[in-house]
Amino acid sequence: MNDTDIEHLKTSISVAWRARENGNHPFGAVLVDEQNRVILQAENSVVTGRDSTGHAETNLVRLATRQFSPEQLARCTLYASTEPCAMCAGAIHWSQIGRVVYALSEVDLYEIIGDSPEHLLLPCREVFAHTKRQVEVLGPVPALEMEARAVHKDFWTA
């Protein structure tokens, strides 16, 4: 983890704030190329798109696979405000994105949300452990925990 990773994670949290402001769940994702340039951003669109698969990461993967080759994506990093869920981890795997960095863990998210039958606790590392393709994963990031949690404050209870 380096300063560049931290800055891109902060951008993903800003995208999560934008998703919340747009009436969606507060999740954001950013795709960065091998020169550390942001090439795509995507926010959650579950509510406004009326699509349960409209997570920030899957929205980003849909955009990315239309614009970039698998070889290019293998050299990219996906930054996420919160750990990618099992569905998003699958999409990341199939897109061939080579690296994932997230700020807030799935466990911490579920602590914020509270108990729900909708939870599917399956860490992204566990999903990626079942592939023969290497996906580097970094996260959670304690230095950004307060920022990553703040975007969820009072959202799930309102």
PDB file of C-alpha atoms in Angstrom:
ATOM      1  CA  MET A   1       0.000   0.000   0.000  1.00  0.00           C
ATOM      2  CA  ASN A   2       1.398   3.380  -0.961  1.00  0.00           C
ATOM      3  CA  ASP A   3       0.304   7.027  -1.145  1.00  0.00           C
ATOM      4  CA  THR A   4      -1.022   6.569  -4.683  1.00  0.00           C
ATOM      5  CA  ASP A   5      -3.236   3.701  -3.488  1.00  0.00           C
ATOM      6  CA  ILE A   6      -4.552   5.895  -0.671  1.00  0.00           C
ATOM      7  CA  GLU A   7      -5.393   8.725  -3.077  1.00  0.00           C
ATOM      8  CA  HIS A   8      -7.267   6.400  -5.435  1.00  0.00           C
ATOM      9  CA  LEU A   9      -9.160   4.906  -2.499  1.00  0.00           C
ATOM     10  CA  LYS A  10     -10.167   8.407  -1.440  1.00  0.00           C
ATOM     11  CA  THR A  11     -11.501   8.926  -4.960  1.00  0.00           C
ATOM     12  CA  SER A  12     -13.542   5.707  -4.696  1.00  0.00           C
ATOM     13  CA  ILE A  13     -15.021   6.988  -1.429  1.00  0.00           C
ATOM     14  CA  SER A  14     -15.910  10.267  -3.174  1.00  0.00           C
ATOM     15  CA  VAL A  15     -17.690   8.249  -5.867  1.00  0.00           C
ATOM     16  CA  ALA A  16     -19.559   6.412  -3.086  1.00  0.00           C
ATOM     17  CA  TRP A  17     -20.724   9.782  -1.712  1.00  0.00           C
ATOM     18  CA  ARG A  18     -21.934  10.660  -5.215  1.00  0.00           C
ATOM     19  CA  ALA A  19     -23.873   7.388  -5.416  1.00  0.00           C
ATOM     20  CA  ARG A  20     -25.534   8.193  -2.106  1.00  0.00           C
ATOM     21  CA  GLU A  21     -26.367  11.723  -3.252  1.00  0.00           C
ATOM     22  CA  ASN A  22     -27.921  10.222  -6.392  1.00  0.00           C
ATOM     23  CA  GLY A  23     -30.243   8.034  -4.302  1.00  0.00           C
ATOM     24  CA  ASN A  24     -28.261   4.807  -4.397  1.00  0.00           C
ATOM     25  CA  HIS A  25     -26.359   2.657  -1.944  1.00  0.00           C
ATOM     26  CA  PRO A  26     -23.066   4.325  -0.955  1.00  0.00           C
ATOM     27  CA  PHE A  27     -20.474   2.391  -2.929  1.00  0.00           C
ATOM     28  CA  GLY A  28     -17.931   3.603  -5.459  1.00  0.00           C
ATOM     29  CA  ALA A  29     -15.265   2.062  -7.676  1.00  0.00           C
ATOM     30  CA  VAL A  30     -12.396   3.463  -9.715  1.00  0.00           C
ATOM     31  CA  LEU A  31     -10.255   1.759 -12.363  1.00  0.00           C
ATOM     32  CA  VAL A  32      -6.630   2.854 -12.667  1.00  0.00           C
ATOM     33  CA  ASP A  33      -4.212   1.872 -15.424  1.00  0.00           C
ATOM     34  CA  GLU A  34      -0.582   0.844 -15.059  1.00  0.00           C
ATOM     35  CA  GLN A  35       0.520   4.503 -15.207  1.00  0.00           C
ATOM     36  CA  ASN A  36      -1.731   5.245 -12.197  1.00  0.00           C
ATOM     37  CA  ARG A  37      -4.206   7.228 -14.309  1.00  0.00           C
ATOM     38  CA  VAL A  38      -7.890   6.985 -13.441  1.00  0.00           C
ATOM     39  CA  ILE A  39      -9.523   5.599 -16.585  1.00  0.00           C
ATOM     40  CA  LEU A  40     -13.033   4.831 -15.289  1.00  0.00           C
ATOM     41  CA  GLN A  41     -15.289   5.523 -12.328  1.00  0.00           C
ATOM     42  CA  ALA A  42     -18.588   3.883 -11.435  1.00  0.00           C
ATOM     43  CA  GLU A  43     -21.074   4.266  -8.649  1.00  0.00           C
ATOM     44  CA  ASN A  44     -23.716   1.941  -7.318  1.00  0.00           C
ATOM     45  CA  SER A  45     -27.006   2.159  -9.230  1.00  0.00           C
ATOM     46  CA  VAL A  46     -29.106  -0.540  -7.543  1.00  0.00           C
ATOM     47  CA  VAL A  47     -31.953   1.799  -6.545  1.00  0.00           C
ATOM     48  CA  THR A  48     -32.156   4.175  -9.495  1.00  0.00           C
ATOM     49  CA  GLY A  49     -31.462   1.441 -12.037  1.00  0.00           C
ATOM     50  CA  ARG A  50     -33.835  -0.995 -10.353  1.00  0.00           C
ATOM     51  CA  ASP A  51     -31.150  -3.641 -10.824  1.00  0.00           C
ATOM     52  CA  SER A  52     -29.836  -5.712  -7.940  1.00  0.00           C
ATOM     53  CA  THR A  53     -26.617  -6.312  -9.892  1.00  0.00           C
ATOM     54  CA  GLY A  54     -25.914  -2.577 -10.229  1.00  0.00           C
ATOM     55  CA  HIS A  55     -23.080  -2.587  -7.719  1.00  0.00           C
ATOM     56  CA  ALA A  56     -20.284  -0.082  -8.296  1.00  0.00           C
ATOM     57  CA  GLU A  57     -17.769  -2.786  -9.155  1.00  0.00           C
ATOM     58  CA  THR A  58     -20.024  -4.651 -11.605  1.00  0.00           C
ATOM     59  CA  ASN A  59     -20.962  -1.361 -13.258  1.00  0.00           C
ATOM     60  CA  LEU A  60     -17.245  -0.588 -13.575  1.00  0.00           C
ATOM     61  CA  VAL A  61     -16.476  -4.053 -14.984  1.00  0.00           C
ATOM     62  CA  ARG A  62     -19.234  -3.670 -17.595  1.00  0.00           C
ATOM     63  CA  LEU A  63     -17.724  -0.374 -18.730  1.00  0.00           C
ATOM     64  CA  ALA A  64     -14.150  -1.656 -18.601  1.00  0.00           C
ATOM     65  CA  THR A  65     -14.679  -4.842 -20.607  1.00  0.00           C
ATOM     66  CA  ARG A  66     -16.326  -2.839 -23.389  1.00  0.00           C
ATOM     67  CA  GLN A  67     -13.369  -0.456 -23.638  1.00  0.00           C
ATOM     68  CA  PHE A  68     -10.247  -2.438 -22.777  1.00  0.00           C
ATOM     69  CA  SER A  69      -8.741  -5.810 -23.669  1.00  0.00           C
ATOM     70  CA  PRO A  70      -8.224  -8.532 -21.053  1.00  0.00           C
ATOM     71  CA  GLU A  71      -4.482  -7.926 -21.389  1.00  0.00           C
ATOM     72  CA  GLN A  72      -4.920  -4.242 -20.557  1.00  0.00           C
ATOM     73  CA  LEU A  73      -7.245  -5.015 -17.640  1.00  0.00           C
ATOM     74  CA  ALA A  74      -4.752  -7.481 -16.188  1.00  0.00           C
ATOM     75  CA  ARG A  75      -2.446  -4.498 -15.620  1.00  0.00           C
ATOM     76  CA  CYS A  76      -5.171  -2.363 -13.986  1.00  0.00           C
ATOM     77  CA  THR A  77      -6.193  -1.856 -10.379  1.00  0.00           C
ATOM     78  CA  LEU A  78      -9.790  -1.609  -9.228  1.00  0.00           C
ATOM     79  CA  TYR A  79     -10.151   0.601  -6.146  1.00  0.00           C
ATOM     80  CA  ALA A  80     -13.337   0.123  -4.141  1.00  0.00           C
ATOM     81  CA  SER A  81     -14.740   2.096  -1.248  1.00  0.00           C
ATOM     82  CA  THR A  82     -15.828  -1.194   0.344  1.00  0.00           C
ATOM     83  CA  GLU A  83     -14.674  -4.770  -0.169  1.00  0.00           C
ATOM     84  CA  PRO A  84     -16.222  -6.266  -3.305  1.00  0.00           C
ATOM     85  CA  CYS A  85     -19.008  -8.754  -2.601  1.00  0.00           C
ATOM     86  CA  ALA A  86     -18.960 -12.297  -4.002  1.00  0.00           C
ATOM     87  CA  MET A  87     -20.865 -11.249  -7.148  1.00  0.00           C
ATOM     88  CA  CYS A  88     -18.484  -8.351  -7.806  1.00  0.00           C
ATOM     89  CA  ALA A  89     -15.443 -10.519  -7.112  1.00  0.00           C
ATOM     90  CA  GLY A  90     -16.712 -12.962  -9.739  1.00  0.00           C
ATOM     91  CA  ALA A  91     -17.130 -10.144 -12.240  1.00  0.00           C
ATOM     92  CA  ILE A  92     -13.628  -8.874 -11.442  1.00  0.00           C
ATOM     93  CA  HIS A  93     -12.252 -12.379 -11.977  1.00  0.00           C
ATOM     94  CA  TRP A  94     -13.937 -12.751 -15.375  1.00  0.00           C
ATOM     95  CA  SER A  95     -12.853  -9.272 -16.460  1.00  0.00           C
ATOM     96  CA  GLN A  96      -9.235 -10.267 -15.726  1.00  0.00           C
ATOM     97  CA  ILE A  97      -8.534  -7.117 -13.697  1.00  0.00           C
ATOM     98  CA  GLY A  98      -5.291  -7.942 -11.925  1.00  0.00           C
ATOM     99  CA  ARG A  99      -5.435  -6.035  -8.672  1.00  0.00           C
ATOM    100  CA  VAL A 100      -8.090  -4.964  -6.155  1.00  0.00           C
ATOM    101  CA  VAL A 101      -7.639  -2.458  -3.335  1.00  0.00           C
ATOM    102  CA  TYR A 102     -10.472  -1.636  -0.938  1.00  0.00           C
ATOM    103  CA  ALA A 103     -10.929   0.654   2.046  1.00  0.00           C
ATOM    104  CA  LEU A 104     -13.634  -0.922   4.257  1.00  0.00           C
ATOM    105  CA  SER A 105     -14.023  -4.655   4.848  1.00  0.00           C
ATOM    106  CA  GLU A 106     -17.219  -6.572   4.222  1.00  0.00           C
ATOM    107  CA  VAL A 107     -17.257  -7.563   7.909  1.00  0.00           C
ATOM    108  CA  ASP A 108     -17.105  -3.902   8.967  1.00  0.00           C
ATOM    109  CA  LEU A 109     -19.839  -3.017   6.472  1.00  0.00           C
ATOM    110  CA  TYR A 110     -22.162  -5.668   7.908  1.00  0.00           C
ATOM    111  CA  GLU A 111     -21.375  -4.366  11.392  1.00  0.00           C
ATOM    112  CA  ILE A 112     -22.617  -0.939  10.249  1.00  0.00           C
ATOM    113  CA  ILE A 113     -25.691  -2.277   8.456  1.00  0.00           C
ATOM    114  CA  GLY A 114     -26.722  -4.701  11.170  1.00  0.00           C
ATOM    115  CA  ASP A 115     -28.079  -8.223  10.847  1.00  0.00           C
ATOM    116  CA  SER A 116     -29.979  -8.941   7.652  1.00  0.00           C
ATOM    117  CA  PRO A 117     -31.053 -12.063   5.742  1.00  0.00           C
ATOM    118  CA  GLU A 118     -29.671 -10.344   2.611  1.00  0.00           C
ATOM    119  CA  HIS A 119     -26.063 -10.671   3.814  1.00  0.00           C
ATOM    120  CA  LEU A 120     -23.787 -12.999   1.898  1.00  0.00           C
ATOM    121  CA  LEU A 121     -20.563 -12.944   3.869  1.00  0.00           C
ATOM    122  CA  LEU A 122     -17.977 -14.272   1.458  1.00  0.00           C
ATOM    123  CA  PRO A 123     -14.778 -12.210   1.418  1.00  0.00           C
ATOM    124  CA  CYS A 124     -13.375 -11.413  -2.029  1.00  0.00           C
ATOM    125  CA  ARG A 125     -10.105 -13.152  -1.159  1.00  0.00           C
ATOM    126  CA  GLU A 126     -12.086 -16.352  -0.676  1.00  0.00           C
ATOM    127  CA  VAL A 127     -13.681 -15.986  -4.117  1.00  0.00           C
ATOM    128  CA  PHE A 128     -10.320 -15.247  -5.744  1.00  0.00           C
ATOM    129  CA  ALA A 129      -8.773 -18.247  -3.945  1.00  0.00           C
ATOM    130  CA  HIS A 130     -10.897 -20.467  -6.210  1.00  0.00           C
ATOM    131  CA  THR A 131      -9.359 -19.226  -9.445  1.00  0.00           C
ATOM    132  CA  LYS A 132      -6.144 -20.218 -11.152  1.00  0.00           C
ATOM    133  CA  ARG A 133      -5.615 -16.604 -12.177  1.00  0.00           C
ATOM    134  CA  GLN A 134      -3.726 -14.424  -9.706  1.00  0.00           C
ATOM    135  CA  VAL A 135      -5.656 -11.410  -8.356  1.00  0.00           C
ATOM    136  CA  GLU A 136      -3.695  -9.288  -5.905  1.00  0.00           C
ATOM    137  CA  VAL A 137      -5.873  -7.966  -3.067  1.00  0.00           C
ATOM    138  CA  LEU A 138      -5.041  -5.219  -0.573  1.00  0.00           C
ATOM    139  CA  GLY A 139      -7.421  -4.090   2.127  1.00  0.00           C
ATOM    140  CA  PRO A 140      -8.937  -3.090   4.370  1.00  0.00           C
ATOM    141  CA  VAL A 141      -7.056   0.146   5.018  1.00  0.00           C
ATOM    142  CA  PRO A 142      -7.167   1.199   8.694  1.00  0.00           C
ATOM    143  CA  ALA A 143      -5.946   4.721   7.824  1.00  0.00           C
ATOM    144  CA  LEU A 144      -9.145   5.267   5.798  1.00  0.00           C
ATOM    145  CA  GLU A 145     -11.598   3.446   8.051  1.00  0.00           C
ATOM    146  CA  MET A 146     -13.251   6.616   9.356  1.00  0.00           C
ATOM    147  CA  GLU A 147     -13.718   8.044   5.827  1.00  0.00           C
ATOM    148  CA  ALA A 148     -14.945   4.722   4.466  1.00  0.00           C
ATOM    149  CA  ARG A 149     -17.426   4.335   7.336  1.00  0.00           C
ATOM    150  CA  ALA A 150     -18.648   7.950   7.140  1.00  0.00           C
ATOM    151  CA  VAL A 151     -20.309   7.442   3.743  1.00  0.00           C
ATOM    152  CA  HIS A 152     -22.515   4.761   5.353  1.00  0.00           C
ATOM    153  CA  LYS A 153     -23.417   6.775   8.469  1.00  0.00           C
ATOM    154  CA  ASP A 154     -27.195   6.872   8.956  1.00  0.00           C
ATOM    155  CA  PHE A 155     -27.781   5.520   5.442  1.00  0.00           C
ATOM    156  CA  TRP A 156     -28.886   2.007   6.363  1.00  0.00           C
ATOM    157  CA  THR A 157     -31.113   3.076   9.257  1.00  0.00           C
ATOM    158  CA  ALA A 158     -32.823   6.013   7.540  1.00  0.00           C
TER     159      ALA A 158
END
